[in-house]
Amino acid sequence: MQQFDILDPKLNVFQSRFLEASAGTGKTFAIEHLVCRLLLESDPPISIQEILAVTFTREAAHEMKTRIRSKLAEVPDRRAREALVNFDEIQIFTIHGFCHRMLSEFAFEARTPVQMTSPEKPDHICEMRQTVEDFFRTGESAFAIDVANLLKRSRYDVDRLVTRIVSAMENEDEPKKFSFPSLPQIQLEHLRADFLTLAPRYKWLKVEAYEGQCEKFVTYLEQKDPSLLFEEKAWFFEKIHEDNAKLRAAPLSSLSLHAPDFFQELQTKLLPPLKIARDADEMIKRIAKECRNRWKVKASRHDHFTFDDLIRKMDAALNIPSFLEKVAAKYKAVIVDEFQDTDPFQWKIFERLFLENHLIYLVGDPKQSIYGFRSADIYTYMQAANALGEEKKAFLDTNFRSSPQLIEALNTLFTQNPDWIALPSLPGALNYHPVKAGRTENQFAEPPIV
């Protein structure tokens, strides 16, 4: 793998590359200078409208635009001035923004509505909020317990609660599934007697605080109404488990109980689903899923699209030759930033459009692939690297953020044990490329004695 120095005038920037950029190695600096060199050194010239840059978030896209504009303003060159004049046409997007732009611009070829609403636009969020607020107003009985508990926990700050639910709708978080089990019946007097016998064995279990729950719990067993389980912050059986037993507690086998296995069943069968049911994050995900389904029904009537919809629509549209040709012809150079966060469907889009006949830079760091919950896939990263070929691989070799001592320690740590960053689904591990320190000062040095 070759070292990549964007400031080296001998570097051929008109060659596709798979660029690995560890944290602190000046990735954004390299990208902004790469765009400038593509604009200034291309022959025939490449215009600013013909360079596509895709990154992971809107904030990162905005920062990239700002830095490229500033860099172009520093260059006393005719092409740089032309790029600044046309800077409003710069093609920097998130993957979803890119899909939305192409599906809208080439709507006839893609067979999509001309007036598509992007899920990245503020009105999209407003409509989601409206859906959540309508949900609260209707008072859906199936979610009454979740709503009541969340309102109570949020101290009835409805606006903040709605914001959290909308965020979960955007992320399309799936709630955990659970169901309450059937439990054997037990007589109230037997439950109370066993509770009084067991209580002294366990920490933080005061009889006077919990004894009244026995009758409520028997009512739950009779009526099988889960809402009754939400009436108490903590139930007595949550304390009755061996991890919570007192140090010198008498053995369970020495106690005389009416239903010796009953409390064990509560621990193994009832407590796990109850924890999921009462978890605030899970409540939000459940409500968000219901609201998202309602919003999608409403959105489908007005040509609104979710993030996943855009990827699916784009993938389908690429099967139409005229659409694929129009999009591919629009760009001459493509830069995909944060490529480690790309999922298989997104890579398929870039691969079909740009891999064969375009200048393409895929920039990322496999060590920072942390968005598995959003379908990011490290194996997609590796597949793309192989698609470009070994001769196209390069890396940034200097860390400008960390102290020399820390860089030396990390290099030693990871080079001595190359299997530390293991790949669960493949033999071997991720390669670690040692980096140099771009700073000279020792931030860990002792301060001078004055």
Short mmCIF file of C-alpha atoms in Angstrom, two decimals:
data_model
loop_
_atom_site.label_atom_id
_atom_site.label_comp_id
_atom_site.label_asym_id
_atom_site.label_seq_id
_atom_site.Cartn_x
_atom_site.Cartn_y
_atom_site.Cartn_z
CA MET A 1 0.00 0.00 0.00
CA GLN A 2 1.47 3.33 -1.07
CA GLN A 3 1.67 6.52 0.97
CA PHE A 4 -0.55 9.38 -0.24
CA ASP A 5 0.68 12.98 -0.01
CA ILE A 6 -1.73 15.41 -1.65
CA LEU A 7 0.88 18.21 -1.44
CA ASP A 8 3.39 16.24 -3.52
CA PRO A 9 3.36 17.94 -6.96
CA LYS A 10 4.50 14.65 -8.55
CA LEU A 11 1.46 12.79 -7.24
CA ASN A 12 -0.86 11.73 -10.05
CA VAL A 13 -4.28 12.70 -8.71
CA PHE A 14 -6.00 11.47 -11.88
CA GLN A 15 -5.85 7.85 -10.79
CA SER A 16 -8.62 6.10 -8.86
CA ARG A 17 -7.64 5.24 -5.32
CA PHE A 18 -8.85 3.42 -2.27
CA LEU A 19 -7.55 5.78 0.41
CA GLU A 20 -7.29 4.67 4.03
CA ALA A 21 -7.26 7.61 6.44
CA SER A 22 -6.84 6.91 10.15
CA ALA A 23 -8.17 9.43 12.67
CA GLY A 24 -6.11 12.62 12.78
CA THR A 25 -4.23 12.04 9.50
CA GLY A 26 -5.68 15.05 7.69
CA LYS A 27 -8.41 13.37 5.66
CA THR A 28 -10.55 16.49 5.15
CA PHE A 29 -7.40 18.49 4.31
CA ALA A 30 -6.52 15.89 1.68
CA ILE A 31 -10.03 15.92 0.18
CA GLU A 32 -10.26 19.72 -0.11
CA HIS A 33 -6.83 19.87 -1.78
CA LEU A 34 -7.75 16.94 -4.02
CA VAL A 35 -10.83 18.79 -5.29
CA CYS A 36 -8.72 21.89 -5.95
CA ARG A 37 -6.09 19.91 -7.86
CA LEU A 38 -8.74 18.15 -9.95
CA LEU A 39 -10.15 21.55 -10.90
CA LEU A 40 -6.82 23.26 -11.57
CA GLU A 41 -4.74 20.48 -13.16
CA SER A 42 -7.26 18.57 -15.29
CA ASP A 43 -6.77 18.43 -19.05
CA PRO A 44 -9.30 18.71 -20.54
CA PRO A 45 -10.68 20.84 -17.70
CA ILE A 46 -13.12 19.40 -15.16
CA SER A 47 -15.71 21.87 -13.90
CA ILE A 48 -16.91 22.12 -10.31
CA GLN A 49 -20.28 20.68 -11.40
CA GLU A 50 -18.54 17.53 -12.67
CA ILE A 51 -16.98 16.53 -9.34
CA LEU A 52 -19.25 14.56 -7.02
CA ALA A 53 -18.39 14.32 -3.32
CA VAL A 54 -20.50 12.17 -0.99
CA THR A 55 -20.12 12.09 2.78
CA PHE A 56 -22.04 10.62 5.71
CA THR A 57 -23.84 13.57 7.31
CA ARG A 58 -25.25 16.93 6.26
CA GLU A 59 -22.92 18.61 8.77
CA ALA A 60 -19.88 16.97 7.17
CA ALA A 61 -21.12 18.01 3.71
CA HIS A 62 -21.52 21.61 4.88
CA GLU A 63 -18.02 21.63 6.40
CA MET A 64 -16.53 20.20 3.21
CA LYS A 65 -18.19 22.91 1.11
CA THR A 66 -16.92 25.64 3.43
CA ARG A 67 -13.35 24.37 3.39
CA ILE A 68 -13.22 23.89 -0.39
CA ARG A 69 -14.59 27.40 -0.95
CA SER A 70 -11.95 28.86 1.39
CA LYS A 71 -9.17 26.93 -0.31
CA LEU A 72 -10.26 28.04 -3.80
CA ALA A 73 -10.37 31.65 -2.62
CA GLU A 74 -6.66 31.41 -1.73
CA VAL A 75 -5.62 30.31 -5.24
CA PRO A 76 -4.77 33.09 -7.76
CA ASP A 77 -5.91 31.10 -10.79
CA ARG A 78 -8.53 31.63 -13.51
CA ARG A 79 -10.05 28.18 -13.01
CA ALA A 80 -10.32 28.76 -9.27
CA ARG A 81 -12.15 32.04 -9.92
CA GLU A 82 -14.54 30.28 -12.32
CA ALA A 83 -15.18 27.57 -9.73
CA LEU A 84 -16.04 30.22 -7.14
CA VAL A 85 -18.44 31.94 -9.55
CA ASN A 86 -20.24 28.62 -10.02
CA PHE A 87 -19.77 27.42 -6.45
CA ASP A 88 -23.51 27.21 -5.76
CA GLU A 89 -23.56 24.31 -8.22
CA ILE A 90 -20.99 22.25 -6.30
CA GLN A 91 -22.10 18.62 -6.02
CA ILE A 92 -21.54 17.68 -2.36
CA PHE A 93 -24.23 15.50 -0.80
CA THR A 94 -25.01 12.76 1.65
CA ILE A 95 -25.82 9.48 -0.08
CA HIS A 96 -29.52 10.18 0.43
CA GLY A 97 -29.18 13.73 -0.83
CA PHE A 98 -27.40 12.43 -3.92
CA CYS A 99 -30.13 9.85 -4.62
CA HIS A 100 -32.86 12.45 -4.15
CA ARG A 101 -31.13 14.92 -6.49
CA MET A 102 -30.64 12.34 -9.25
CA LEU A 103 -34.17 10.92 -8.98
CA SER A 104 -35.58 14.45 -9.15
CA GLU A 105 -33.29 15.77 -11.88
CA PHE A 106 -33.84 12.75 -14.11
CA ALA A 107 -37.38 12.00 -12.98
CA PHE A 108 -38.59 11.17 -16.50
CA GLU A 109 -35.90 8.54 -17.02
CA ALA A 110 -36.24 7.22 -13.44
CA ARG A 111 -40.06 7.16 -13.66
CA THR A 112 -40.34 8.94 -10.33
CA PRO A 113 -42.43 11.99 -9.31
CA VAL A 114 -40.92 15.31 -10.36
CA GLN A 115 -41.78 16.93 -7.01
CA MET A 116 -40.24 14.44 -4.59
CA THR A 117 -39.93 15.50 -0.96
CA SER A 118 -36.47 14.78 0.44
CA PRO A 119 -36.27 13.23 3.93
CA GLU A 120 -33.34 15.59 4.54
CA LYS A 121 -35.47 18.73 4.24
CA PRO A 122 -36.83 20.48 7.35
CA ASP A 123 -40.46 20.07 6.23
CA HIS A 124 -39.91 16.33 6.35
CA ILE A 125 -39.10 16.61 10.05
CA CYS A 126 -42.08 18.90 10.61
CA GLU A 127 -44.39 16.31 9.08
CA MET A 128 -42.91 13.59 11.27
CA ARG A 129 -43.45 15.77 14.35
CA GLN A 130 -47.03 16.40 13.28
CA THR A 131 -47.58 12.64 13.00
CA VAL A 132 -46.26 12.10 16.55
CA GLU A 133 -48.34 14.95 17.95
CA ASP A 134 -51.46 13.55 16.24
CA PHE A 135 -50.65 10.16 17.73
CA PHE A 136 -50.56 11.68 21.22
CA ARG A 137 -53.85 13.49 20.65
CA THR A 138 -55.73 10.37 19.55
CA GLY A 139 -54.74 8.52 22.73
CA GLU A 140 -54.17 5.10 21.18
CA SER A 141 -55.17 2.49 23.77
CA ALA A 142 -52.56 -0.04 22.58
CA PHE A 143 -49.80 2.41 23.53
CA ALA A 144 -51.47 4.10 26.49
CA ILE A 145 -49.11 2.48 29.01
CA ASP A 146 -45.98 3.50 27.09
CA VAL A 147 -47.20 7.06 26.58
CA ALA A 148 -48.18 7.50 30.23
CA ASN A 149 -44.84 6.17 31.46
CA LEU A 150 -42.79 8.27 29.06
CA LEU A 151 -44.69 11.44 29.91
CA LYS A 152 -44.13 10.79 33.59
CA ARG A 153 -40.42 10.07 33.14
CA SER A 154 -39.93 13.16 30.98
CA ARG A 155 -41.73 15.27 33.59
CA TYR A 156 -44.42 15.99 31.02
CA ASP A 157 -42.00 17.79 28.70
CA VAL A 158 -43.98 16.84 25.59
CA ASP A 159 -41.82 18.81 23.15
CA ARG A 160 -38.64 17.03 24.25
CA LEU A 161 -40.38 13.66 24.13
CA VAL A 162 -41.68 14.30 20.60
CA THR A 163 -38.14 15.24 19.50
CA ARG A 164 -36.77 11.94 20.82
CA ILE A 165 -39.49 9.96 19.05
CA VAL A 166 -38.89 11.78 15.74
CA SER A 167 -35.16 11.01 16.05
CA ALA A 168 -35.98 7.32 16.50
CA MET A 169 -38.29 7.52 13.47
CA GLU A 170 -35.44 8.92 11.37
CA ASN A 171 -33.05 6.19 12.51
CA GLU A 172 -35.71 3.53 11.88
CA ASP A 173 -34.76 1.86 15.17
CA GLU A 174 -36.44 -1.52 15.62
CA PRO A 175 -37.82 -2.21 19.12
CA LYS A 176 -37.04 -5.48 20.85
CA LYS A 177 -39.82 -8.03 20.74
CA PHE A 178 -41.24 -9.45 23.95
CA SER A 179 -44.31 -11.19 25.33
CA PHE A 180 -45.50 -11.83 28.85
CA PRO A 181 -45.54 -15.52 29.79
CA SER A 182 -48.27 -17.60 31.37
CA LEU A 183 -47.46 -18.16 35.04
CA PRO A 184 -48.97 -20.62 37.51
CA GLN A 185 -51.66 -19.32 39.84
CA ILE A 186 -50.82 -18.90 43.51
CA GLN A 187 -53.03 -18.16 46.46
CA LEU A 188 -52.58 -14.75 48.02
CA GLU A 189 -51.89 -16.14 51.50
CA HIS A 190 -49.23 -18.50 50.11
CA LEU A 191 -47.55 -15.70 48.13
CA ARG A 192 -47.55 -13.41 51.16
CA ALA A 193 -46.20 -16.14 53.46
CA ASP A 194 -43.40 -17.08 51.04
CA PHE A 195 -42.52 -13.41 50.53
CA LEU A 196 -42.23 -12.84 54.30
CA THR A 197 -40.06 -15.96 54.57
CA LEU A 198 -37.76 -14.94 51.72
CA ALA A 199 -37.47 -11.20 52.39
CA PRO A 200 -34.81 -11.40 55.16
CA ARG A 201 -32.42 -13.21 52.75
CA TYR A 202 -32.10 -10.26 50.34
CA LYS A 203 -30.60 -6.80 50.41
CA TRP A 204 -32.67 -3.64 49.92
CA LEU A 205 -35.94 -5.52 50.36
CA LYS A 206 -38.00 -3.89 53.10
CA VAL A 207 -41.09 -5.88 53.99
CA GLU A 208 -43.16 -2.81 54.81
CA ALA A 209 -42.40 -1.26 51.40
CA TYR A 210 -43.28 -4.30 49.31
CA GLU A 211 -45.79 -6.42 51.21
CA GLY A 212 -48.76 -4.56 49.73
CA GLN A 213 -47.66 -5.62 46.24
CA CYS A 214 -48.58 -9.27 46.85
CA GLU A 215 -52.30 -8.61 46.40
CA LYS A 216 -51.69 -6.55 43.24
CA PHE A 217 -49.55 -9.31 41.79
CA VAL A 218 -52.18 -11.99 42.40
CA THR A 219 -54.66 -9.69 40.63
CA TYR A 220 -52.24 -9.53 37.67
CA LEU A 221 -52.05 -13.33 37.55
CA GLU A 222 -55.83 -13.57 37.55
CA GLN A 223 -56.53 -10.81 35.02
CA LYS A 224 -53.35 -11.16 32.90
CA ASP A 225 -53.34 -7.39 32.41
CA PRO A 226 -49.74 -6.16 31.76
CA SER A 227 -50.71 -2.59 32.67
CA LEU A 228 -50.84 -3.71 36.31
CA LEU A 229 -47.10 -4.45 36.18
CA PHE A 230 -46.37 -0.81 35.32
CA GLU A 231 -48.04 0.59 38.42
CA GLU A 232 -44.95 -0.01 40.56
CA LYS A 233 -41.46 1.31 39.89
CA ALA A 234 -39.93 -1.91 41.21
CA TRP A 235 -41.63 -5.15 42.12
CA PHE A 236 -40.67 -7.32 45.10
CA PHE A 237 -39.59 -10.21 42.84
CA GLU A 238 -36.95 -8.01 41.18
CA LYS A 239 -35.01 -8.11 44.45
CA ILE A 240 -35.44 -11.84 45.05
CA HIS A 241 -32.55 -13.35 43.15
CA GLU A 242 -29.32 -14.96 44.34
CA ASP A 243 -27.07 -12.13 43.13
CA ASN A 244 -28.87 -9.95 45.65
CA ALA A 245 -28.72 -12.45 48.54
CA LYS A 246 -27.12 -11.32 51.79
CA LEU A 247 -23.66 -12.66 52.53
CA ARG A 248 -24.74 -14.92 55.41
CA ALA A 249 -28.18 -15.77 54.04
CA ALA A 250 -29.64 -19.14 54.93
CA PRO A 251 -29.70 -21.67 52.05
CA LEU A 252 -32.93 -21.71 50.09
CA SER A 253 -33.24 -25.44 50.65
CA SER A 254 -33.50 -24.83 54.39
CA LEU A 255 -36.60 -22.62 54.02
CA SER A 256 -40.14 -23.93 54.15
CA LEU A 257 -42.01 -22.46 51.16
CA HIS A 258 -45.47 -23.11 49.76
CA ALA A 259 -44.29 -22.61 46.15
CA PRO A 260 -40.50 -23.06 46.12
CA ASP A 261 -40.17 -22.73 42.30
CA PHE A 262 -42.54 -19.79 41.85
CA PHE A 263 -40.05 -16.97 42.47
CA GLN A 264 -37.50 -18.66 40.20
CA GLU A 265 -40.09 -18.64 37.41
CA LEU A 266 -40.66 -14.94 37.99
CA GLN A 267 -36.93 -14.33 37.56
CA THR A 268 -36.48 -16.40 34.42
CA LYS A 269 -39.81 -15.88 32.64
CA LEU A 270 -41.35 -12.59 33.74
CA LEU A 271 -38.46 -10.28 34.59
CA PRO A 272 -36.73 -10.23 31.14
CA PRO A 273 -39.83 -9.13 29.16
CA LEU A 274 -40.81 -6.75 31.94
CA LYS A 275 -37.42 -5.01 31.73
CA ILE A 276 -37.84 -4.55 27.97
CA ALA A 277 -41.42 -3.34 28.37
CA ARG A 278 -40.44 -0.74 30.97
CA ASP A 279 -37.22 0.44 29.32
CA ALA A 280 -37.67 4.06 28.23
CA ASP A 281 -35.62 3.68 25.03
CA GLU A 282 -37.67 0.65 24.03
CA MET A 283 -40.92 2.51 24.70
CA ILE A 284 -39.73 5.30 22.41
CA LYS A 285 -38.80 2.79 19.69
CA ARG A 286 -42.22 1.13 19.91
CA ILE A 287 -44.06 4.43 19.56
CA ALA A 288 -41.64 5.58 16.85
CA LYS A 289 -42.29 2.44 14.82
CA GLU A 290 -46.05 2.97 15.00
CA CYS A 291 -45.70 6.66 14.09
CA ARG A 292 -43.27 5.84 11.28
CA ASN A 293 -45.76 3.40 9.76
CA ARG A 294 -48.48 6.07 9.93
CA TRP A 295 -46.19 8.68 8.43
CA LYS A 296 -45.23 6.35 5.57
CA VAL A 297 -48.89 5.77 4.72
CA LYS A 298 -49.46 9.53 4.69
CA ALA A 299 -46.21 10.17 2.80
CA SER A 300 -47.04 7.65 0.09
CA ARG A 301 -50.06 9.77 -0.86
CA HIS A 302 -47.87 12.86 -1.35
CA ASP A 303 -44.73 11.40 -2.96
CA HIS A 304 -42.71 11.60 0.26
CA PHE A 305 -39.81 9.20 0.64
CA THR A 306 -37.90 7.83 3.61
CA PHE A 307 -34.11 7.37 3.55
CA ASP A 308 -34.48 3.67 2.76
CA ASP A 309 -37.06 4.48 0.07
CA LEU A 310 -34.51 6.69 -1.71
CA ILE A 311 -31.88 3.95 -1.77
CA ARG A 312 -34.39 1.40 -3.06
CA LYS A 313 -35.76 3.82 -5.70
CA MET A 314 -32.23 4.68 -6.85
CA ASP A 315 -31.25 1.02 -7.06
CA ALA A 316 -34.36 0.23 -9.10
CA ALA A 317 -33.87 3.24 -11.39
CA LEU A 318 -30.34 2.11 -12.26
CA ASN A 319 -31.91 -0.84 -14.04
CA ILE A 320 -33.21 1.68 -16.59
CA PRO A 321 -30.33 2.23 -19.07
CA SER A 322 -31.25 5.82 -19.93
CA PHE A 323 -31.25 6.85 -16.26
CA LEU A 324 -27.95 5.12 -15.53
CA GLU A 325 -26.35 6.76 -18.57
CA LYS A 326 -27.60 10.25 -17.65
CA VAL A 327 -26.31 10.07 -14.07
CA ALA A 328 -22.97 8.52 -15.05
CA ALA A 329 -22.42 11.17 -17.75
CA LYS A 330 -23.03 14.00 -15.30
CA TYR A 331 -19.75 13.43 -13.40
CA LYS A 332 -16.10 12.92 -14.28
CA ALA A 333 -14.68 12.49 -10.78
CA VAL A 334 -16.24 10.99 -7.64
CA ILE A 335 -15.09 11.14 -4.01
CA VAL A 336 -16.88 9.03 -1.39
CA ASP A 337 -15.92 10.10 2.13
CA GLU A 338 -16.46 8.01 5.31
CA PHE A 339 -16.65 4.96 3.09
CA GLN A 340 -16.40 2.60 6.07
CA ASP A 341 -20.00 3.60 6.91
CA THR A 342 -21.36 2.53 3.51
CA ASP A 343 -23.77 -0.39 3.39
CA PRO A 344 -23.97 -2.99 0.56
CA PHE A 345 -26.89 -1.27 -1.19
CA GLN A 346 -25.13 2.10 -1.24
CA TRP A 347 -21.90 0.61 -2.56
CA LYS A 348 -23.89 -1.17 -5.28
CA ILE A 349 -25.11 2.26 -6.47
CA PHE A 350 -21.58 3.72 -6.65
CA GLU A 351 -20.20 0.55 -8.21
CA ARG A 352 -22.75 0.44 -11.02
CA LEU A 353 -22.44 4.14 -11.80
CA PHE A 354 -18.77 4.95 -11.43
CA LEU A 355 -16.41 2.01 -10.91
CA GLU A 356 -15.58 1.22 -14.53
CA ASN A 357 -15.26 4.53 -16.37
CA HIS A 358 -14.76 7.24 -13.76
CA LEU A 359 -12.03 8.66 -11.61
CA ILE A 360 -13.15 7.50 -8.15
CA TYR A 361 -11.71 7.98 -4.67
CA LEU A 362 -13.09 5.86 -1.82
CA VAL A 363 -11.89 7.36 1.46
CA GLY A 364 -12.36 5.81 4.89
CA ASP A 365 -10.96 4.05 7.93
CA PRO A 366 -12.12 0.49 8.64
CA LYS A 367 -11.16 0.90 12.31
CA GLN A 368 -13.92 3.52 12.61
CA SER A 369 -16.70 1.37 11.15
CA ILE A 370 -19.17 1.78 14.03
CA TYR A 371 -22.54 2.16 12.32
CA GLY A 372 -23.58 -1.49 12.11
CA PHE A 373 -26.95 -0.50 13.55
CA ARG A 374 -27.47 1.54 10.36
CA SER A 375 -26.39 -1.41 8.17
CA ALA A 376 -22.83 -0.17 7.63
CA ASP A 377 -20.77 -3.24 6.74
CA ILE A 378 -16.99 -3.61 7.07
CA TYR A 379 -17.09 -6.44 4.54
CA THR A 380 -18.54 -4.06 1.95
CA TYR A 381 -15.51 -1.84 2.59
CA MET A 382 -13.18 -4.77 1.96
CA GLN A 383 -15.12 -5.87 -1.13
CA ALA A 384 -14.78 -2.38 -2.61
CA ALA A 385 -11.05 -2.34 -1.84
CA ASN A 386 -10.64 -5.59 -3.75
CA ALA A 387 -12.75 -4.24 -6.62
CA LEU A 388 -10.34 -1.33 -7.13
CA GLY A 389 -7.31 -3.60 -6.84
CA GLU A 390 -4.16 -3.71 -4.74
CA GLU A 391 -2.31 -1.18 -6.90
CA LYS A 392 -4.97 1.46 -6.15
CA LYS A 393 -4.66 1.22 -2.36
CA ALA A 394 -3.02 4.14 -0.54
CA PHE A 395 -2.98 5.59 2.95
CA LEU A 396 -2.30 8.81 4.84
CA ASP A 397 0.75 8.11 6.97
CA THR A 398 1.04 11.09 9.35
CA ASN A 399 -1.10 11.79 12.41
CA PHE A 400 -1.29 15.53 13.15
CA ARG A 401 -3.63 15.24 16.14
CA SER A 402 -1.93 13.04 18.74
CA SER A 403 1.37 13.34 20.59
CA PRO A 404 4.43 11.41 19.37
CA GLN A 405 4.40 9.32 22.54
CA LEU A 406 0.82 8.18 22.02
CA ILE A 407 1.46 7.42 18.33
CA GLU A 408 4.52 5.34 19.24
CA ALA A 409 2.56 3.43 21.87
CA LEU A 410 -0.32 2.65 19.51
CA ASN A 411 2.03 1.58 16.73
CA THR A 412 3.81 -0.76 19.13
CA LEU A 413 0.57 -2.14 20.53
CA PHE A 414 -1.08 -2.97 17.22
CA THR A 415 1.99 -4.11 15.26
CA GLN A 416 2.96 -6.58 17.99
CA ASN A 417 -0.49 -8.16 17.96
CA PRO A 418 -1.82 -8.00 14.39
CA ASP A 419 -4.89 -10.11 15.25
CA TRP A 420 -6.38 -7.57 17.66
CA ILE A 421 -8.84 -6.13 15.14
CA ALA A 422 -10.44 -9.45 14.26
CA LEU A 423 -13.02 -10.03 11.53
CA PRO A 424 -15.75 -12.34 12.87
CA SER A 425 -16.94 -13.56 9.47
CA LEU A 426 -13.56 -13.95 7.78
CA PRO A 427 -10.21 -15.47 8.72
CA GLY A 428 -7.54 -12.99 9.75
CA ALA A 429 -7.86 -9.41 10.92
CA LEU A 430 -7.81 -5.82 9.68
CA ASN A 431 -4.35 -4.62 8.75
CA TYR A 432 -2.89 -1.86 10.91
CA HIS A 433 -0.66 0.63 9.12
CA PRO A 434 1.73 2.43 11.50
CA VAL A 435 1.61 6.20 11.23
CA LYS A 436 4.16 8.93 11.88
CA ALA A 437 3.64 11.77 14.33
CA GLY A 438 3.13 15.16 12.74
CA ARG A 439 3.57 16.98 16.05
CA THR A 440 6.80 17.36 17.97
CA GLU A 441 5.76 18.52 21.43
CA ASN A 442 5.27 16.03 24.27
CA GLN A 443 1.95 16.81 25.93
CA PHE A 444 2.74 14.29 28.68
CA ALA A 445 6.00 15.99 29.71
CA GLU A 446 6.38 17.28 33.26
CA PRO A 447 5.76 21.04 33.51
CA PRO A 448 8.88 23.12 34.18
CA ILE A 449 9.70 23.96 37.78
CA VAL A 450 9.37 27.69 38.27
#
